[in-house]
PDB file of C-alpha atoms in Angstrom:
ATOM      1  CA  MET A   1     -43.405 -90.550-221.720  1.00  0.00           C
ATOM      2  CA  GLU A   2     -46.183 -88.161-220.721  1.00  0.00           C
ATOM      3  CA  ARG A   3     -49.768 -88.837-221.732  1.00  0.00           C
ATOM      4  CA  CYS A   4     -51.327 -86.371-224.087  1.00  0.00           C
ATOM      5  CA  ALA A   5     -54.820 -84.926-223.705  1.00  0.00           C
ATOM      6  CA  ARG A   6     -56.453 -87.702-225.747  1.00  0.00           C
ATOM      7  CA  LYS A   7     -57.890 -90.742-224.054  1.00  0.00           C
ATOM      8  CA  GLU A   8     -56.127 -94.055-224.446  1.00  0.00           C
ATOM      9  CA  LYS A   9     -58.306 -97.022-225.269  1.00  0.00           C
ATOM     10  CA  ILE A  10     -57.308-100.206-223.474  1.00  0.00           C
ATOM     11  CA  VAL A  11     -59.170-103.394-224.333  1.00  0.00           C
ATOM     12  CA  PHE A  12     -59.189-106.457-222.079  1.00  0.00           C
ATOM     13  CA  SER A  13     -60.003-109.491-224.186  1.00  0.00           C
ATOM     14  CA  SER A  14     -59.164-113.180-224.221  1.00  0.00           C
ATOM     15  CA  GLN A  15     -59.415-113.104-228.018  1.00  0.00           C
ATOM     16  CA  HIS A  16     -56.526-112.078-230.241  1.00  0.00           C
ATOM     17  CA  ARG A  17     -57.453-108.749-231.789  1.00  0.00           C
ATOM     18  CA  GLN A  18     -55.561-105.849-233.262  1.00  0.00           C
ATOM     19  CA  ASP A  19     -56.403-102.187-233.698  1.00  0.00           C
ATOM     20  CA  ASP A  20     -53.910 -99.345-234.085  1.00  0.00           C
ATOM     21  CA  LYS A  21     -56.117 -97.127-231.904  1.00  0.00           C
ATOM     22  CA  ALA A  22     -56.145 -99.461-228.879  1.00  0.00           C
ATOM     23  CA  ILE A  23     -53.874-101.339-226.509  1.00  0.00           C
ATOM     24  CA  PHE A  24     -54.948-104.960-226.009  1.00  0.00           C
ATOM     25  CA  ILE A  25     -54.382-106.891-222.785  1.00  0.00           C
ATOM     26  CA  ARG A  26     -55.147-110.610-222.902  1.00  0.00           C
ATOM     27  CA  SER A  27     -53.680-111.800-219.583  1.00  0.00           C
ATOM     28  CA  GLY A  28     -52.102-110.481-216.407  1.00  0.00           C
ATOM     29  CA  ILE A  29     -54.898-108.004-215.795  1.00  0.00           C
ATOM     30  CA  ALA A  30     -53.904-107.124-212.207  1.00  0.00           C
ATOM     31  CA  ALA A  31     -50.281-106.373-213.141  1.00  0.00           C
ATOM     32  CA  ALA A  32     -51.317-104.400-216.229  1.00  0.00           C
ATOM     33  CA  VAL A  33     -53.801-102.268-214.294  1.00  0.00           C
ATOM     34  CA  SER A  34     -51.273-101.626-211.512  1.00  0.00           C
ATOM     35  CA  SER A  35     -48.793-100.448-214.126  1.00  0.00           C
ATOM     36  CA  ILE A  36     -51.390 -98.193-215.768  1.00  0.00           C
ATOM     37  CA  LYS A  37     -52.356 -96.702-212.381  1.00  0.00           C
ATOM     38  CA  ASN A  38     -48.718 -95.759-211.769  1.00  0.00           C
ATOM     39  CA  GLU A  39     -48.514 -93.782-215.026  1.00  0.00           C
ATOM     40  CA  LYS A  40     -49.055 -90.060-215.055  1.00  0.00           C
ATOM     41  CA  GLY A  41     -52.548 -89.198-216.217  1.00  0.00           C
ATOM     42  CA  LYS A  42     -56.185 -89.122-215.270  1.00  0.00           C
ATOM     43  CA  ASP A  43     -58.611 -91.687-213.909  1.00  0.00           C
ATOM     44  CA  ILE A  44     -59.320 -95.009-215.565  1.00  0.00           C
ATOM     45  CA  TRP A  45     -62.961 -95.592-216.498  1.00  0.00           C
ATOM     46  CA  LEU A  46     -64.017 -99.225-216.799  1.00  0.00           C
ATOM     47  CA  TYR A  47     -66.816-100.188-219.137  1.00  0.00           C
ATOM     48  CA  GLY A  48     -67.460-103.828-219.740  1.00  0.00           C
ATOM     49  CA  GLY A  49     -69.432-106.949-219.195  1.00  0.00           C
ATOM     50  CA  ALA A  50     -70.112-108.719-215.925  1.00  0.00           C
ATOM     51  CA  SER A  51     -67.139-111.068-216.304  1.00  0.00           C
ATOM     52  CA  LEU A  52     -64.599-108.250-216.689  1.00  0.00           C
ATOM     53  CA  ILE A  53     -66.096-106.232-213.843  1.00  0.00           C
ATOM     54  CA  LYS A  54     -66.112-109.332-211.620  1.00  0.00           C
ATOM     55  CA  THR A  55     -62.389-109.825-212.340  1.00  0.00           C
ATOM     56  CA  PHE A  56     -61.635-106.205-211.412  1.00  0.00           C
ATOM     57  CA  ILE A  57     -63.648-106.519-208.178  1.00  0.00           C
ATOM     58  CA  GLN A  58     -61.996-109.806-207.151  1.00  0.00           C
ATOM     59  CA  GLU A  59     -58.523-108.401-207.867  1.00  0.00           C
ATOM     60  CA  ARG A  60     -59.438-105.289-205.826  1.00  0.00           C
ATOM     61  CA  LEU A  61     -58.592-103.016-208.743  1.00  0.00           C
ATOM     62  CA  ILE A  62     -61.542-100.656-208.283  1.00  0.00           C
ATOM     63  CA  ASP A  63     -60.942 -97.524-206.205  1.00  0.00           C
ATOM     64  CA  ILE A  64     -64.325 -95.858-206.788  1.00  0.00           C
ATOM     65  CA  TYR A  65     -67.682 -97.408-207.706  1.00  0.00           C
ATOM     66  CA  ARG A  66     -70.084 -95.164-209.644  1.00  0.00           C
ATOM     67  CA  ILE A  67     -73.448 -96.867-209.790  1.00  0.00           C
ATOM     68  CA  SER A  68     -76.249 -95.208-211.715  1.00  0.00           C
ATOM     69  CA  VAL A  69     -79.852 -96.080-210.979  1.00  0.00           C
ATOM     70  CA  HIS A  70     -82.179 -95.416-213.905  1.00  0.00           C
ATOM     71  CA  PRO A  71     -85.892 -94.838-213.231  1.00  0.00           C
ATOM     72  CA  ILE A  72     -87.049 -97.891-215.177  1.00  0.00           C
ATOM     73  CA  ALA A  73     -88.489-101.102-213.714  1.00  0.00           C
ATOM     74  CA  LEU A  74     -87.625-103.992-216.021  1.00  0.00           C
ATOM     75  CA  GLY A  75     -88.793-106.934-213.940  1.00  0.00           C
ATOM     76  CA  ALA A  76     -85.814-109.106-214.926  1.00  0.00           C
ATOM     77  CA  GLY A  77     -82.128-108.843-215.617  1.00  0.00           C
ATOM     78  CA  LYS A  78     -78.666-109.789-214.452  1.00  0.00           C
ATOM     79  CA  PRO A  79     -77.507-109.176-210.875  1.00  0.00           C
ATOM     80  CA  LEU A  80     -75.165-106.223-210.558  1.00  0.00           C
ATOM     81  CA  PHE A  81     -72.582-108.155-208.536  1.00  0.00           C
ATOM     82  CA  GLU A  82     -72.789-111.843-209.401  1.00  0.00           C
ATOM     83  CA  ASP A  83     -70.875-114.719-207.765  1.00  0.00           C
ATOM     84  CA  LEU A  84     -68.516-112.624-205.673  1.00  0.00           C
ATOM     85  CA  GLU A  85     -66.202-114.706-203.507  1.00  0.00           C
ATOM     86  CA  GLU A  86     -66.624-112.397-200.506  1.00  0.00           C
ATOM     87  CA  ARG A  87     -68.522-109.310-199.415  1.00  0.00           C
ATOM     88  CA  ILE A  88     -67.019-105.930-200.127  1.00  0.00           C
ATOM     89  CA  ALA A  89     -68.006-103.150-197.743  1.00  0.00           C
ATOM     90  CA  LEU A  90     -68.624 -99.880-199.578  1.00  0.00           C
ATOM     91  CA  LYS A  91     -68.830 -96.377-198.125  1.00  0.00           C
ATOM     92  CA  LEU A  92     -71.142 -93.868-199.816  1.00  0.00           C
ATOM     93  CA  ILE A  93     -69.117 -90.709-200.496  1.00  0.00           C
ATOM     94  CA  LYS A  94     -71.380 -88.749-202.859  1.00  0.00           C
ATOM     95  CA  THR A  95     -74.680 -88.791-204.701  1.00  0.00           C
ATOM     96  CA  ASN A  96     -75.694 -86.996-207.890  1.00  0.00           C
ATOM     97  CA  VAL A  97     -79.291 -86.566-209.018  1.00  0.00           C
ATOM     98  CA  PHE A  98     -79.871 -85.688-212.661  1.00  0.00           C
ATOM     99  CA  GLN A  99     -82.898 -84.026-214.291  1.00  0.00           C
ATOM    100  CA  SER A 100     -83.593 -87.294-216.135  1.00  0.00           C
ATOM    101  CA  GLY A 101     -84.307 -88.977-212.806  1.00  0.00           C
ATOM    102  CA  VAL A 102     -81.051 -90.944-212.843  1.00  0.00           C
ATOM    103  CA  VAL A 103     -79.388 -91.148-209.436  1.00  0.00           C
ATOM    104  CA  GLN A 104     -75.660 -91.769-209.326  1.00  0.00           C
ATOM    105  CA  LEU A 105     -74.259 -93.312-206.150  1.00  0.00           C
ATOM    106  CA  ILE A 106     -70.522 -92.991-205.632  1.00  0.00           C
ATOM    107  CA  TYR A 107     -68.839 -95.411-203.259  1.00  0.00           C
ATOM    108  CA  GLU A 108     -65.321 -96.301-202.198  1.00  0.00           C
ATOM    109  CA  PRO A 109     -64.324 -99.679-200.789  1.00  0.00           C
ATOM    110  CA  GLN A 110     -63.703 -99.643-197.038  1.00  0.00           C
TER     111      GLN A 110
END
């Protein structure tokens, strides 16, 4: 079955939820993402909390890291990459600078 132009919403959650406009994945994240990557379609964009992102990093499911630096000094906050089991070498492949002052750094794992 070929994907249509609309975006599919896939939700990773340990809680049991239901929504006709989303696909829910509660376990087997690595296998599910591998299956999704093999489907015809566009890139997968991951938005989520630190725990979900940490899982994707540890399972080596991220092909491209897009990190945006906003010109605001907060003085406190959560670490971007917390409690990683090992270092991940990243290679800078592109930068984007926006009129707002935001700088986007695009990396791929080495």
